[in-house]
Short mmCIF file of C-alpha atoms in Angstrom, two decimals:
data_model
loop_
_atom_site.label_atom_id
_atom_site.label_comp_id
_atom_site.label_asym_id
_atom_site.label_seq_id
_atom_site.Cartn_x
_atom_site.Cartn_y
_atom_site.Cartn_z
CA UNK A 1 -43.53 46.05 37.25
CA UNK A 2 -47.07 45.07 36.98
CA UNK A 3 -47.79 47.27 40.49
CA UNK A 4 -50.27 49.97 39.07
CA UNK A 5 -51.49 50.41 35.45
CA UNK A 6 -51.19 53.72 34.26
CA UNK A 7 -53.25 53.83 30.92
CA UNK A 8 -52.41 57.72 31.00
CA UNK A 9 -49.04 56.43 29.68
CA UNK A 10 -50.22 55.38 26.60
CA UNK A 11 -52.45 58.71 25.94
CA UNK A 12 -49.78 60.85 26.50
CA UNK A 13 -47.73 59.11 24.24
CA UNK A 14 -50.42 59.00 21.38
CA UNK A 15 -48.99 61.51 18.76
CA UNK A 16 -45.63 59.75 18.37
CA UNK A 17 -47.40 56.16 18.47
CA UNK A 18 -49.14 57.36 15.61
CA UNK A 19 -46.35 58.76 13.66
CA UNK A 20 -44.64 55.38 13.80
CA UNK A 21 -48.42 53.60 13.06
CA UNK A 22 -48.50 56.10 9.67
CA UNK A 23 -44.84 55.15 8.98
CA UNK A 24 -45.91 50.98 9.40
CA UNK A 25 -48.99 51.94 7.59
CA UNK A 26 -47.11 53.90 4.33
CA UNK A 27 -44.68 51.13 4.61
CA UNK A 28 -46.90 48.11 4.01
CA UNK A 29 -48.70 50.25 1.69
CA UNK A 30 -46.65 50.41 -0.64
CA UNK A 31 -44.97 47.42 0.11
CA UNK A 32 -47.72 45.55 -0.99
CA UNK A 33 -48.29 47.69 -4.26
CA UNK A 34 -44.66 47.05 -5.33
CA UNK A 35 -44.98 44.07 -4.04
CA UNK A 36 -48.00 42.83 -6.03
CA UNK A 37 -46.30 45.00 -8.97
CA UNK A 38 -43.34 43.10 -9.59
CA UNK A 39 -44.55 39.62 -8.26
CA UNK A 40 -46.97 40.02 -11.40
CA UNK A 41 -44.40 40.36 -13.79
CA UNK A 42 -42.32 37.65 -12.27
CA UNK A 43 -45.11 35.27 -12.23
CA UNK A 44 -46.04 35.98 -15.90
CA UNK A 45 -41.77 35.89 -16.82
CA UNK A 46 -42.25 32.32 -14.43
CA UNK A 47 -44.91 30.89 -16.66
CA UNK A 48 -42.74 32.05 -20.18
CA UNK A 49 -41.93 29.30 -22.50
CA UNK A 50 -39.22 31.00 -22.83
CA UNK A 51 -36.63 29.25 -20.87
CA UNK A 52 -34.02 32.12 -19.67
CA UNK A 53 -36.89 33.90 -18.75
CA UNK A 54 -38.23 31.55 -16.77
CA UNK A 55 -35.38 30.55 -15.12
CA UNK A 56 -34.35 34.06 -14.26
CA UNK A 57 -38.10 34.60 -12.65
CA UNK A 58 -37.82 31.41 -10.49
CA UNK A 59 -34.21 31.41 -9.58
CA UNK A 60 -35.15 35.48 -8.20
CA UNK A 61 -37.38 33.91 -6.39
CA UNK A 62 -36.23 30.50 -4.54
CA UNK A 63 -33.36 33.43 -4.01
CA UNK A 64 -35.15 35.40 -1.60
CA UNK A 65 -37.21 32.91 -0.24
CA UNK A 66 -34.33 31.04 0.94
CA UNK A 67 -33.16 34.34 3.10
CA UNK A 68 -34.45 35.59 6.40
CA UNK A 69 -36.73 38.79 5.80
CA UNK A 70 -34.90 40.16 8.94
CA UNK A 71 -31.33 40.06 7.06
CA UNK A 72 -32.15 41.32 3.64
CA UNK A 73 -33.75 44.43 5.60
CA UNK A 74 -29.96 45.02 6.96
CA UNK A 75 -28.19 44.00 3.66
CA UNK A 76 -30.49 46.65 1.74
CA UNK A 77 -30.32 49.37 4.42
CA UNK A 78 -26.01 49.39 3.58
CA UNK A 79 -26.36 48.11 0.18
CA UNK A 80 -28.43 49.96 -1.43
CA UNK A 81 -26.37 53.57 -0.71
CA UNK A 82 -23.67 51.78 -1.58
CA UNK A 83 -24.77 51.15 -5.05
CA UNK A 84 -26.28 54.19 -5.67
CA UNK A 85 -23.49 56.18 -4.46
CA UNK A 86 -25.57 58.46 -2.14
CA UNK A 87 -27.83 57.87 0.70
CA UNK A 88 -31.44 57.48 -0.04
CA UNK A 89 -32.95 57.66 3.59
CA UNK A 90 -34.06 54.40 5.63
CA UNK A 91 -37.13 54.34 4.78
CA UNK A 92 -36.87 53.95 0.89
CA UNK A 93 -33.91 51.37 1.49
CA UNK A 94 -36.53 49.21 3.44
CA UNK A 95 -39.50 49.66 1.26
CA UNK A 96 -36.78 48.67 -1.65
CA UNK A 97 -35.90 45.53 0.66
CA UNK A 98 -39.64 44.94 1.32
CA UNK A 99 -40.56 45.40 -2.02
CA UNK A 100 -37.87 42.46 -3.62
CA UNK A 101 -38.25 40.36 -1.29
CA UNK A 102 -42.64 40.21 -0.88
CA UNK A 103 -42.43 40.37 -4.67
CA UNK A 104 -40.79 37.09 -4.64
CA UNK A 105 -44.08 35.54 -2.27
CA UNK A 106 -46.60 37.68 -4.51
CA UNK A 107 -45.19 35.81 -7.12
CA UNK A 108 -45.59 32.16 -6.12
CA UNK A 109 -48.87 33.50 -5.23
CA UNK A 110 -49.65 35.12 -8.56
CA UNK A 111 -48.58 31.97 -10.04
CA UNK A 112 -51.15 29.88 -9.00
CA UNK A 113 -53.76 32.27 -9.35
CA UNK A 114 -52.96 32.66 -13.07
CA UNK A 115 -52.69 29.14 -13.36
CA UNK A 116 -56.12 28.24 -11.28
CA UNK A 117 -57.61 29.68 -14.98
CA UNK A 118 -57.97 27.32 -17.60
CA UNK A 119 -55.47 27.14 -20.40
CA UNK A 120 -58.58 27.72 -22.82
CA UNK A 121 -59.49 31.14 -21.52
CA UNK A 122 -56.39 32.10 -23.18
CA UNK A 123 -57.30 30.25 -26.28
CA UNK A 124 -60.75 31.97 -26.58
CA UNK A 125 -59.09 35.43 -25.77
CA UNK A 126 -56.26 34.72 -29.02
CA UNK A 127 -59.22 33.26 -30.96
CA UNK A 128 -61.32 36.42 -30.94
CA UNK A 129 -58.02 38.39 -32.35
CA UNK A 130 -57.02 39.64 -28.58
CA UNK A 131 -52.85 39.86 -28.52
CA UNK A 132 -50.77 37.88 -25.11
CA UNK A 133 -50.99 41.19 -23.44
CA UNK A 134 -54.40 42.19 -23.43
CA UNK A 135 -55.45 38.39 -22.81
CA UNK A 136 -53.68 38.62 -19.84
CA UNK A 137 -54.88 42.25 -18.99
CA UNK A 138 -58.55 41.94 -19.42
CA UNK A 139 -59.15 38.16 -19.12
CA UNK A 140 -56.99 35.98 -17.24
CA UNK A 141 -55.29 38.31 -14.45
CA UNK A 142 -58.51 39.84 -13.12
CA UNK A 143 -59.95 36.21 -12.80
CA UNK A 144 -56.58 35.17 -11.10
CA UNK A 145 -56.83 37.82 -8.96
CA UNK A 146 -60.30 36.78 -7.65
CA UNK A 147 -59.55 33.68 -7.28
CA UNK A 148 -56.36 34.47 -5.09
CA UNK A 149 -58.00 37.38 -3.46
CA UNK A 150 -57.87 35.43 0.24
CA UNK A 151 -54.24 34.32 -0.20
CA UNK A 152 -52.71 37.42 -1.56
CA UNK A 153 -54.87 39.59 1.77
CA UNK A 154 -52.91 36.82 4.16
CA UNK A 155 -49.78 37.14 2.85
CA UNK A 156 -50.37 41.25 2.91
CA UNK A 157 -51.18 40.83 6.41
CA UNK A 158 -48.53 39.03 7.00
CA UNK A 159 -46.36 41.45 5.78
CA UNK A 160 -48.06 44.13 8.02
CA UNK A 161 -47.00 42.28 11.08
CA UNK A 162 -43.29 41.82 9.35
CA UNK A 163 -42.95 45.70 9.03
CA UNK A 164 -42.26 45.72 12.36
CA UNK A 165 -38.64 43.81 11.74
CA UNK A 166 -37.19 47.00 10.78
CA UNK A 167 -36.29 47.67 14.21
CA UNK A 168 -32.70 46.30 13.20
CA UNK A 169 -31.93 49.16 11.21
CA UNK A 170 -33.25 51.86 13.83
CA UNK A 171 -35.68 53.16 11.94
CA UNK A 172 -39.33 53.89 13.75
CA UNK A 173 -41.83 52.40 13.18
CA UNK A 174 -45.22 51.31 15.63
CA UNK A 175 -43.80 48.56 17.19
CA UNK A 176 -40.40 50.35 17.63
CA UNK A 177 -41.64 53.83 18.43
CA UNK A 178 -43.93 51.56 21.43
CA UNK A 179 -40.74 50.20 22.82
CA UNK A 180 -38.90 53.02 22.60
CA UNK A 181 -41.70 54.80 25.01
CA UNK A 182 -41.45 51.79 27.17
CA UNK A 183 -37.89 52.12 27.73
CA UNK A 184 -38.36 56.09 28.15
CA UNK A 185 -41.13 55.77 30.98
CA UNK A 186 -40.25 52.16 32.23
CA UNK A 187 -43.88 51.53 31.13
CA UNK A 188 -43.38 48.04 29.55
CA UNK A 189 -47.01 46.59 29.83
CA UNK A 190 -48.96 49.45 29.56
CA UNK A 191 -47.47 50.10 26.04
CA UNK A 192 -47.13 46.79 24.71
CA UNK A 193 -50.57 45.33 25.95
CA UNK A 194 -51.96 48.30 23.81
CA UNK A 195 -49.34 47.64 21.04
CA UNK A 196 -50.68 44.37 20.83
CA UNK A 197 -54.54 44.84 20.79
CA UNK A 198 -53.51 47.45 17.84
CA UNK A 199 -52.05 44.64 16.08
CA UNK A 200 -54.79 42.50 16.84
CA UNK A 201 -57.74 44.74 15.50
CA UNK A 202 -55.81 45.36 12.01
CA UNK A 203 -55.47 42.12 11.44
CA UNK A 204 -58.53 41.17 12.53
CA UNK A 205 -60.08 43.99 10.31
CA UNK A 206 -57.78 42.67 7.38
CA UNK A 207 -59.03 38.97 7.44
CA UNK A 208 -62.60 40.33 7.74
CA UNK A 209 -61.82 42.08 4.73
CA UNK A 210 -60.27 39.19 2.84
CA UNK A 211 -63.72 37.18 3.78
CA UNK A 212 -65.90 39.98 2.76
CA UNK A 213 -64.57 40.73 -0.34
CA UNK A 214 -64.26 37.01 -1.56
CA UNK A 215 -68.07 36.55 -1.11
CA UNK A 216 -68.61 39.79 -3.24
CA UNK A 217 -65.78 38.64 -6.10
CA UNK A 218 -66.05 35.23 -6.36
CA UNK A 219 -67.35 34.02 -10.08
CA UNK B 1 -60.77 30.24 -48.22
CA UNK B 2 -59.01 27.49 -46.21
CA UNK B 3 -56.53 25.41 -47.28
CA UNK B 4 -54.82 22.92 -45.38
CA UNK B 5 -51.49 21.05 -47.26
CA UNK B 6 -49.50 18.36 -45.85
CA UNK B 7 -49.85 19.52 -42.44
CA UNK B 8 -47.99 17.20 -39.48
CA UNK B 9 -47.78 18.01 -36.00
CA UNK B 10 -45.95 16.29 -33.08
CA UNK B 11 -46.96 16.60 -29.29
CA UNK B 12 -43.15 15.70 -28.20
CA UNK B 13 -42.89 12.50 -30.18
CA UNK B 14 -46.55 11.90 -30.11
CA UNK B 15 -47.93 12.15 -33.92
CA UNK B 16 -51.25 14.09 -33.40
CA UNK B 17 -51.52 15.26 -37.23
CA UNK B 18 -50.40 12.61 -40.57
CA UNK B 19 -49.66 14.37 -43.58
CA UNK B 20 -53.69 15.99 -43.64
CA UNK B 21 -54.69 17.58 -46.39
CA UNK B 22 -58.16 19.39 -47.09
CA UNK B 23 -59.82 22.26 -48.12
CA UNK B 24 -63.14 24.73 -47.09
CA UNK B 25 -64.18 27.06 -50.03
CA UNK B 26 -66.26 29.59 -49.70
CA UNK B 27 -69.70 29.17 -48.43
CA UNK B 28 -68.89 25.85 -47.80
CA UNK B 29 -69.86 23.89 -44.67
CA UNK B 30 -67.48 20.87 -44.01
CA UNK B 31 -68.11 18.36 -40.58
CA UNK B 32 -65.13 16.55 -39.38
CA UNK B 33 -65.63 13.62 -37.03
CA UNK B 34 -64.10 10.89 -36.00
CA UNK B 35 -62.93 9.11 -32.90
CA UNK B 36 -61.65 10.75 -29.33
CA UNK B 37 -57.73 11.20 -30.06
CA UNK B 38 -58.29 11.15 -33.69
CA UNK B 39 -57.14 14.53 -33.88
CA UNK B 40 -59.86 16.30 -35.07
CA UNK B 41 -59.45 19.63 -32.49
CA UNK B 42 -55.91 19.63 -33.06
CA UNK B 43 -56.46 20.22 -37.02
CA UNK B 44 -59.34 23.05 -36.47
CA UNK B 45 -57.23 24.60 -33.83
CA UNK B 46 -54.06 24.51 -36.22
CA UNK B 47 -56.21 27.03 -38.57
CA UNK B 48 -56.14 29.51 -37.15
CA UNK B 49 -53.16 29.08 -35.42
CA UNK B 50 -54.57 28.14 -31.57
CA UNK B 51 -51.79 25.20 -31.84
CA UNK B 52 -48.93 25.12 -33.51
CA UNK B 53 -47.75 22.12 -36.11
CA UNK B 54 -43.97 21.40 -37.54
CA UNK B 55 -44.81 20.65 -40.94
CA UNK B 56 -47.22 21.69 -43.97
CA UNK B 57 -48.84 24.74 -44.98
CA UNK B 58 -52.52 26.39 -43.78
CA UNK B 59 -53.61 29.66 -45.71
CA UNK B 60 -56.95 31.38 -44.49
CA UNK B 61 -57.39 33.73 -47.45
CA UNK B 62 -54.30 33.22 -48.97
CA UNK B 63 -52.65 34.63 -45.44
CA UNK B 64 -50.06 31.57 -44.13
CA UNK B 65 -50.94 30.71 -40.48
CA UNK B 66 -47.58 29.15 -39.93
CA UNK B 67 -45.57 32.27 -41.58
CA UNK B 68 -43.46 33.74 -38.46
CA UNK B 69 -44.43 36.84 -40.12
CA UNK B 70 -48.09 36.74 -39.71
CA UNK B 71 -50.25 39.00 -37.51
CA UNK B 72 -51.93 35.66 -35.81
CA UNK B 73 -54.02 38.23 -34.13
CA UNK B 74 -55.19 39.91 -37.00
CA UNK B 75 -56.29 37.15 -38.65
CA UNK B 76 -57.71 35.67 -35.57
CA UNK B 77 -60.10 38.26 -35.34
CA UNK B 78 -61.70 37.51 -38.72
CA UNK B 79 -62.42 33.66 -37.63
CA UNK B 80 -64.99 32.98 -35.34
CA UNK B 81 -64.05 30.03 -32.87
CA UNK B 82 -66.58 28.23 -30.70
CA UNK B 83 -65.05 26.39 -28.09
CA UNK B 84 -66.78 22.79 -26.49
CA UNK B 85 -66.82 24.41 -23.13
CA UNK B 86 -68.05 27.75 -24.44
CA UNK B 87 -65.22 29.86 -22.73
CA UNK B 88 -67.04 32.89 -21.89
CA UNK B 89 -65.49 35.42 -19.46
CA UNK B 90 -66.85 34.75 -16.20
CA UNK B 91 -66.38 37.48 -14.98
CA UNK B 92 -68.19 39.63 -17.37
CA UNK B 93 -71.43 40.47 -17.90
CA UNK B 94 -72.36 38.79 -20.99
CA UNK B 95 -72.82 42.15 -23.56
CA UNK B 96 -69.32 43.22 -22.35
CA UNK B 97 -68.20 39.31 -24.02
CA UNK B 98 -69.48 39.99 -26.97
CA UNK B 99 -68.07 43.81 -27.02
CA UNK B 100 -65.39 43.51 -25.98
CA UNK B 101 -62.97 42.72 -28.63
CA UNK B 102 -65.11 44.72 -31.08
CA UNK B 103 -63.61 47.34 -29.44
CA UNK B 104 -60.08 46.08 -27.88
CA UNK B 105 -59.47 44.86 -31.78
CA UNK B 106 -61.58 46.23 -34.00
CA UNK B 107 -61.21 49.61 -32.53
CA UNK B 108 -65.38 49.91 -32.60
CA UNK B 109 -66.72 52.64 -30.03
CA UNK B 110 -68.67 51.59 -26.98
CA UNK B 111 -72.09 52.39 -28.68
CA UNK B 112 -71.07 50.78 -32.26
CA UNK B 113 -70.43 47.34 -30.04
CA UNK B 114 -73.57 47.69 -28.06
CA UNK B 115 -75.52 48.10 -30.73
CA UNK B 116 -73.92 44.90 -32.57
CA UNK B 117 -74.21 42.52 -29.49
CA UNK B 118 -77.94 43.59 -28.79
CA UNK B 119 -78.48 42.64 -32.83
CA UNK B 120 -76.68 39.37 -32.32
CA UNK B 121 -78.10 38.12 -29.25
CA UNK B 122 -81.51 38.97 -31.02
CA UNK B 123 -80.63 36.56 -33.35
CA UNK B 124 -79.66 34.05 -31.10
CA UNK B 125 -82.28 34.79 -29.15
CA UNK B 126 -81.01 35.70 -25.83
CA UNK B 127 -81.59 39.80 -25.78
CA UNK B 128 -83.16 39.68 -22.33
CA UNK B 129 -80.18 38.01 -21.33
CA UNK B 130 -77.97 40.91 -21.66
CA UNK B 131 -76.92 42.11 -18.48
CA UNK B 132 -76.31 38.68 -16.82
CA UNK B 133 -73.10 36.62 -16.08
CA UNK B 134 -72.67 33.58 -17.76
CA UNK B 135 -73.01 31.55 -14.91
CA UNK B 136 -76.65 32.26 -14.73
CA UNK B 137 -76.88 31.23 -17.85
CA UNK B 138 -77.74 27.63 -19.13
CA UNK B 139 -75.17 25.61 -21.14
CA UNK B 140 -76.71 26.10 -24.35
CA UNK B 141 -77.37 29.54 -23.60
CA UNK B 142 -73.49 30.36 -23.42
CA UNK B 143 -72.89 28.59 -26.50
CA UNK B 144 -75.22 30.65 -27.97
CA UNK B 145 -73.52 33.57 -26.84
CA UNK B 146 -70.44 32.28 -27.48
CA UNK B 147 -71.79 31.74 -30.98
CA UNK B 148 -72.71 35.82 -30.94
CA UNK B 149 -69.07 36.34 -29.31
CA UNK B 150 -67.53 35.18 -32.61
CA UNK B 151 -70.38 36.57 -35.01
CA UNK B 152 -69.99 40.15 -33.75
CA UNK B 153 -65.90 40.43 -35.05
CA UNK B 154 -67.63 39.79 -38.72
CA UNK B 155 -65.37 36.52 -39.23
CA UNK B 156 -65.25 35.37 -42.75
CA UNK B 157 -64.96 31.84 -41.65
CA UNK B 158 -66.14 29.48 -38.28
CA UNK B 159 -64.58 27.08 -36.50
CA UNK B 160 -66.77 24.61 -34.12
CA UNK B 161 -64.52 22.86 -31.53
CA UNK B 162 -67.31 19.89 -30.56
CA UNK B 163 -70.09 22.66 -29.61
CA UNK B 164 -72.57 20.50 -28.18
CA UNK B 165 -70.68 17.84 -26.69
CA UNK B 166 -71.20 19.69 -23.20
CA UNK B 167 -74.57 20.22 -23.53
CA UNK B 168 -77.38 18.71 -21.68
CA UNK B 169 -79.69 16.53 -24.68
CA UNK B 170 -81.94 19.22 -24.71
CA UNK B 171 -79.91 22.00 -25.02
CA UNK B 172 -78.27 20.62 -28.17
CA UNK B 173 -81.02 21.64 -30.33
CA UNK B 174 -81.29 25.11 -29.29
CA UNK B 175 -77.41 25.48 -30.44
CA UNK B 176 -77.66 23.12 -33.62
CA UNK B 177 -80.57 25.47 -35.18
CA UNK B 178 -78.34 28.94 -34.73
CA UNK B 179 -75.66 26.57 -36.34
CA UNK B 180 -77.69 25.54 -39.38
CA UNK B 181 -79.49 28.92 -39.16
CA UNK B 182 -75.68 30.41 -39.83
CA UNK B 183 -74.64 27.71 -42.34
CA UNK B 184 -77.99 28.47 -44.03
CA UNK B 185 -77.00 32.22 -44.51
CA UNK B 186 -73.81 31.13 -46.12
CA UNK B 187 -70.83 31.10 -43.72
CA UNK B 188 -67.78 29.34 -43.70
CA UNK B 189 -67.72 26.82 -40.89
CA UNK B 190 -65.36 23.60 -40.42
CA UNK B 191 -67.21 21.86 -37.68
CA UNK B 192 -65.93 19.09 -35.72
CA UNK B 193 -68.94 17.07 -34.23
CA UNK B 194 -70.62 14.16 -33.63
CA UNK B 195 -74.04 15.71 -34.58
CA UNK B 196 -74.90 13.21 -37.47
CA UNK B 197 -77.98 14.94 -38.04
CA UNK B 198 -76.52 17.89 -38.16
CA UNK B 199 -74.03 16.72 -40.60
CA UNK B 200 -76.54 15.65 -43.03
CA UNK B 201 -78.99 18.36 -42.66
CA UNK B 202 -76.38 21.37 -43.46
CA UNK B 203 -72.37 19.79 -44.29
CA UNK B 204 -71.52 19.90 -47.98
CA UNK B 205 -68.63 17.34 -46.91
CA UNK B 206 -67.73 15.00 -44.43
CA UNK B 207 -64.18 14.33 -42.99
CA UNK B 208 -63.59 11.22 -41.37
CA UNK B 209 -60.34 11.19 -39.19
CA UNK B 210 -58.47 8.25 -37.68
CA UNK B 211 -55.25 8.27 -35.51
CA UNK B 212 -54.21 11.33 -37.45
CA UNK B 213 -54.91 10.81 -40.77
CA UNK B 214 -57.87 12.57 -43.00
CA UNK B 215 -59.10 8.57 -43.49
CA UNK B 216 -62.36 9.79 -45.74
CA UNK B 217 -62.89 13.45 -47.07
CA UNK B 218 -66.22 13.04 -49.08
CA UNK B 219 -69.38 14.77 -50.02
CA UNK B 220 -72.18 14.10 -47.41
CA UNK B 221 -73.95 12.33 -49.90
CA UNK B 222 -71.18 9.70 -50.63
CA UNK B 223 -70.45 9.66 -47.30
CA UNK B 224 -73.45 8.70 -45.62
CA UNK B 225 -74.03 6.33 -48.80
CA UNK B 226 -71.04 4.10 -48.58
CA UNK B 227 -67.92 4.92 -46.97
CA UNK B 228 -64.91 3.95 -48.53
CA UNK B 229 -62.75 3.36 -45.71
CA UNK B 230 -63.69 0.46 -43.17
CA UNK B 231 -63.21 2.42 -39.99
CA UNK B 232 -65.39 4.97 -41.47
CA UNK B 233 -68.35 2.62 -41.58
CA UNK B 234 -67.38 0.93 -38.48
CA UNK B 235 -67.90 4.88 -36.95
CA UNK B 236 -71.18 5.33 -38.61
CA UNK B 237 -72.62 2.24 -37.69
CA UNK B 238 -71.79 2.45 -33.86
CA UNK B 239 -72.56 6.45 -33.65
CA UNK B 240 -76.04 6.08 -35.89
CA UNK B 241 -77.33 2.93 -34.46
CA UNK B 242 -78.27 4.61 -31.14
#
C-alpha cells in the first residue's frame, strides 16, 4: 500500500477534487451566513424580557445542541422533501440542516458577545432618542461582533471541517469526492495525505485570519 | 417643564423611589445629591423614561413618560442625558457620536450634522479632536463630548447622571465650566452630583435624597444656610469638610 507514491494521482484527479472543494466551500459559505443570520435573531429573541420569546429562543437551541450534527444532516436530507412535498436537491436540504443547527452555536455565541457590552450603551443609545432596533443595529451588535470576532471565526472553522459529515447522505463534497478517487485508483495515501494538508492550510489560513483581524477591530 | 408626582418604584421588593415629588421649570437648574443608594440616578433616569417606576406620574412638557402610549423615543431625543461613565460609542470616531442620531432621529443630512458637531465641539473645546476615537481621548474629554452628544439633538432639558464622579481631580473642572457655561445660557438641567461648588455656583435648588425619599427640596440659599432635615446637615458637613 505504501510501495511507491504516485503524486500523479492526485494531479490527474484535480478538476473533480475541486468541484467537491467549491461544493465544501459554497456550503460553509453560506452556512455560516445563515448561520450567523438566524443565530442573531435567536440571541436577541434569547435576551427578550419577554418570556415566551425567550424560552422559545433557548429551548431551539439546547434542542439542537443536544443532537449529533451527523444525524440532523440525515433527518433533514428525508425530512425536509417530505415537508415540502417535492424534492429540493441535497445540497439545499444540508445547507437547511447546517444552517438550523450552526444557528443554534452562533447563537450562544452571539449571546455573549451582545452581552460582553455594557447594559448602559443601550441606555445612552435610548437616551439620545435612538428606538431598540437601531440601538442594536448601529451600537451594540457591531461592538458585539468585535468583541466575538475570534470565537465566531473558530466556530466557522469548525464548521468547515464539519462539512465534510455529509458523506452520510452521498452527496460530494472534498473530503468525499477524495475518497471516492481513493477507492477508484486504490490510491488511499496519496489522496488523503493531500486531503489533509488542504485541510490543514484553510484552517491554518482561517485562524490567521481570526488573529489578524482582531488586532485591526479591537476597540 | 418637568414634573415629577408621587412617583414609587420597586426593584423586585426593593423600594428604590418613596412617594418623590419635585419639579424643574424652565430655565431652572436643580442639583440632587445625596448618599450612594439614595436613589438619586434612579429618579433622573425615571424622567425620561431610562427606568421604569410602578407608581406616580412624570410629564416632560406636559408629555407623560409613564403613558404606554408615549413615543419614549421621541421625547428622548429632546433630553440630553450625560451618563457618569460618558458612554460614547467606542467604536466610532467621535464626530460620527455626535452625528449620528442627528441624523438616525432627527432625519438631519450628513452635512447639516457635521456642521452642528464641529460648532459644538468648538464650544466645548475639543474641534481638533474630531476625527479620533474616544479611547484616545481623556476622561474629561469624553464627557465633554458626551456633553456635545446631547447638545447637538437641541434638548429642551439635561439630565447629569454623576458627570464627574469618574473623572480624574483635574479633569473635573474642565467638565464643571461647560456645565455652568450651559446652565449660564439658560438650560434645563437636573443634575445629580456631589460637586458642592458646583451646586452653589449655578443650582437654583438643592434636593437632598435619603433611602428614597426627596428628604430636603430647597433653594440653594436655604439649603446651604440651614438644612432642615438632620441627615441633610449630617451630608453637608462630612462632604464640605474635606
Amino acid at each position: 500500500m505504501f510501495g511507491g507514491i504516485d503524486y500523479g494521482v492526485v494531479e490527474r484527479a484535480l478538476p473533480l477534487l475541486w468541484q467537491g472543494m467549491l461544493f465544501t466551500l459554497q456550503l460553509t459559505g453560506l452556512s455560516i451566513c445563515g448561520g450567523v443570520f438566524f443565530g442573531t435573531i435567536l440571541a436577541l429573541m434569547r435576551l427578550s424580557s419577554f418570556r415566551s420569546v425567550s424560552f422559545f429562543a433557548a429551548s431551539y437551541v439546547n434542542f439542537f445542541r443536544s443532537l449529533p450534527l451527523i444525524l440532523v444532516i440525515f433527518w433533514f436530507y428525508f425530512l425536509v422533501p417530505k415537508l415540502l412535498g417535492r424534492p429540493i436537491g441535497g445540497f439545499y436540504s444540508v445547507l437547511i440542516a447546517f444552517v438550523m443547527f450552526e444557528a443554534a452555536y452562533y447563537c450562544e455565541i452571539i449571546r455573549a458577545g451582545i452581552q460582553s457590552v455594557t447594559r448602559t450603551q443601550v441606555h445612552a443609545g435610548y437616551a439620545l432618542g435612538l428606538t431598540y432596533g437601531q440601538t442594536m443595529r448601529l451600537i451594540i451588535l457591531p461592538q458585539a461582533f468585535r468583541n466575538m470576532l475570534p470565537v465566531l471565526l473558530t466556530q466557522s472553522i469548525i464548521m468547515f471541517q464539519d462539512t465534510s459529515l455529509v458523506y452520510v447522505v452521498g452527496l460530494k463534497d472534498f473530503l468525499t469526492t477524495a475518497d471516492l478517487i481513493s477507492n477508484r485508483d486504490n490510491r488511499p495515501v496519496e489522496l488523503f495525505v493531500f486531503a489533509a494538508i488542504v485541510y490543514f492550510i484553510i484552517c491554518l489560513i482561517g485562524s490567521n485570519s481570526a488573529r489578524r483581524l482582531q488586532r485591526k477591530y479591537t476597540i | 417643564m418637568i414634573e415629577v408626582k408621587n412617583v414609587s418604584k420597586w426593584y423586585g421588593a426593593f423600594h428604590v423611589l418613596k412617594d418623590c415629588s419635585t419639579s424643574v421649570a424652565k430655565g431652572q437648574v436643580v442639583v440632587i445629591c445625596g448618599p450612594s443608594g439614595s436613589g438619586k440616578s434612579t429618579l433622573i433616569k425615571c424622567v425620561n423614561g431610562l427606568e421604569p417606576f410602578q407608581k406616580g406620574a412624570i410629564t416632560v412638557n406636559d408629555i407623560s413618560v409613564g403613558d404606554k402610549a408615549t413615543n419614549l423615543s421621541q421625547l428622548r431625543s429632546r433630553v440630553g442625558m450625560v451618563f457618569q461613565n460618558f458612554e460614547l460609542f467606542p467604536h466610532m470616531s467621535v464626530i460620527r457620536n455626535i452625528m449620528l442620531a442627528q441624523i438616525k432621529v432627527l432625519g438631519r443630512s450628513e452635512a447639516e450634522a457635521e456642521e452642528r458637531a464641529m460648532k459644538l465641539l468648538t464650544r466645548v473645546g475639543l474641534v481638533d479632536q474630531a476625527a479620533k476615537y474616544p479611547a484616545q481621548l481623556s476622561g474629561g474629554q469624553q464627557q465633554r463630548v458626551a456633553i456635545a452628544r446631547a447638545l447637538a439633538m437641541d434638548p429642551f432639558a439635561m439630565l447629569f447622571d454623576e458627570p464627574t464622579s469618574a473623572l480624574d481631580p483635574e479633569m473635573i473642572n474642565e467638565v464643571l465650566d461647560v456645565m455652568v457655561a450651559l446652565a449660564e445660557d439658560g438650560m434645563t438641567m437636573m443634575v445629580v452630583t456631589h460637586e458642592m461648588g458646583f451646586a452653589k455656583k449655578v443650582a437654583d435648588r438643592i434636593i437632598f435624597m435619603d433611602e428614597g425619599h426627596i428628604v430636603e427640596d430647597a433653594t440653594t440659599e436655604e439649603f446651604f444656610g440651614t438644612p432642615r432635615s438632620e441627615r441633610a446637615q449630617m451630608f453637608l458637613s462630612k462632604i464640605l469638610s474635606h
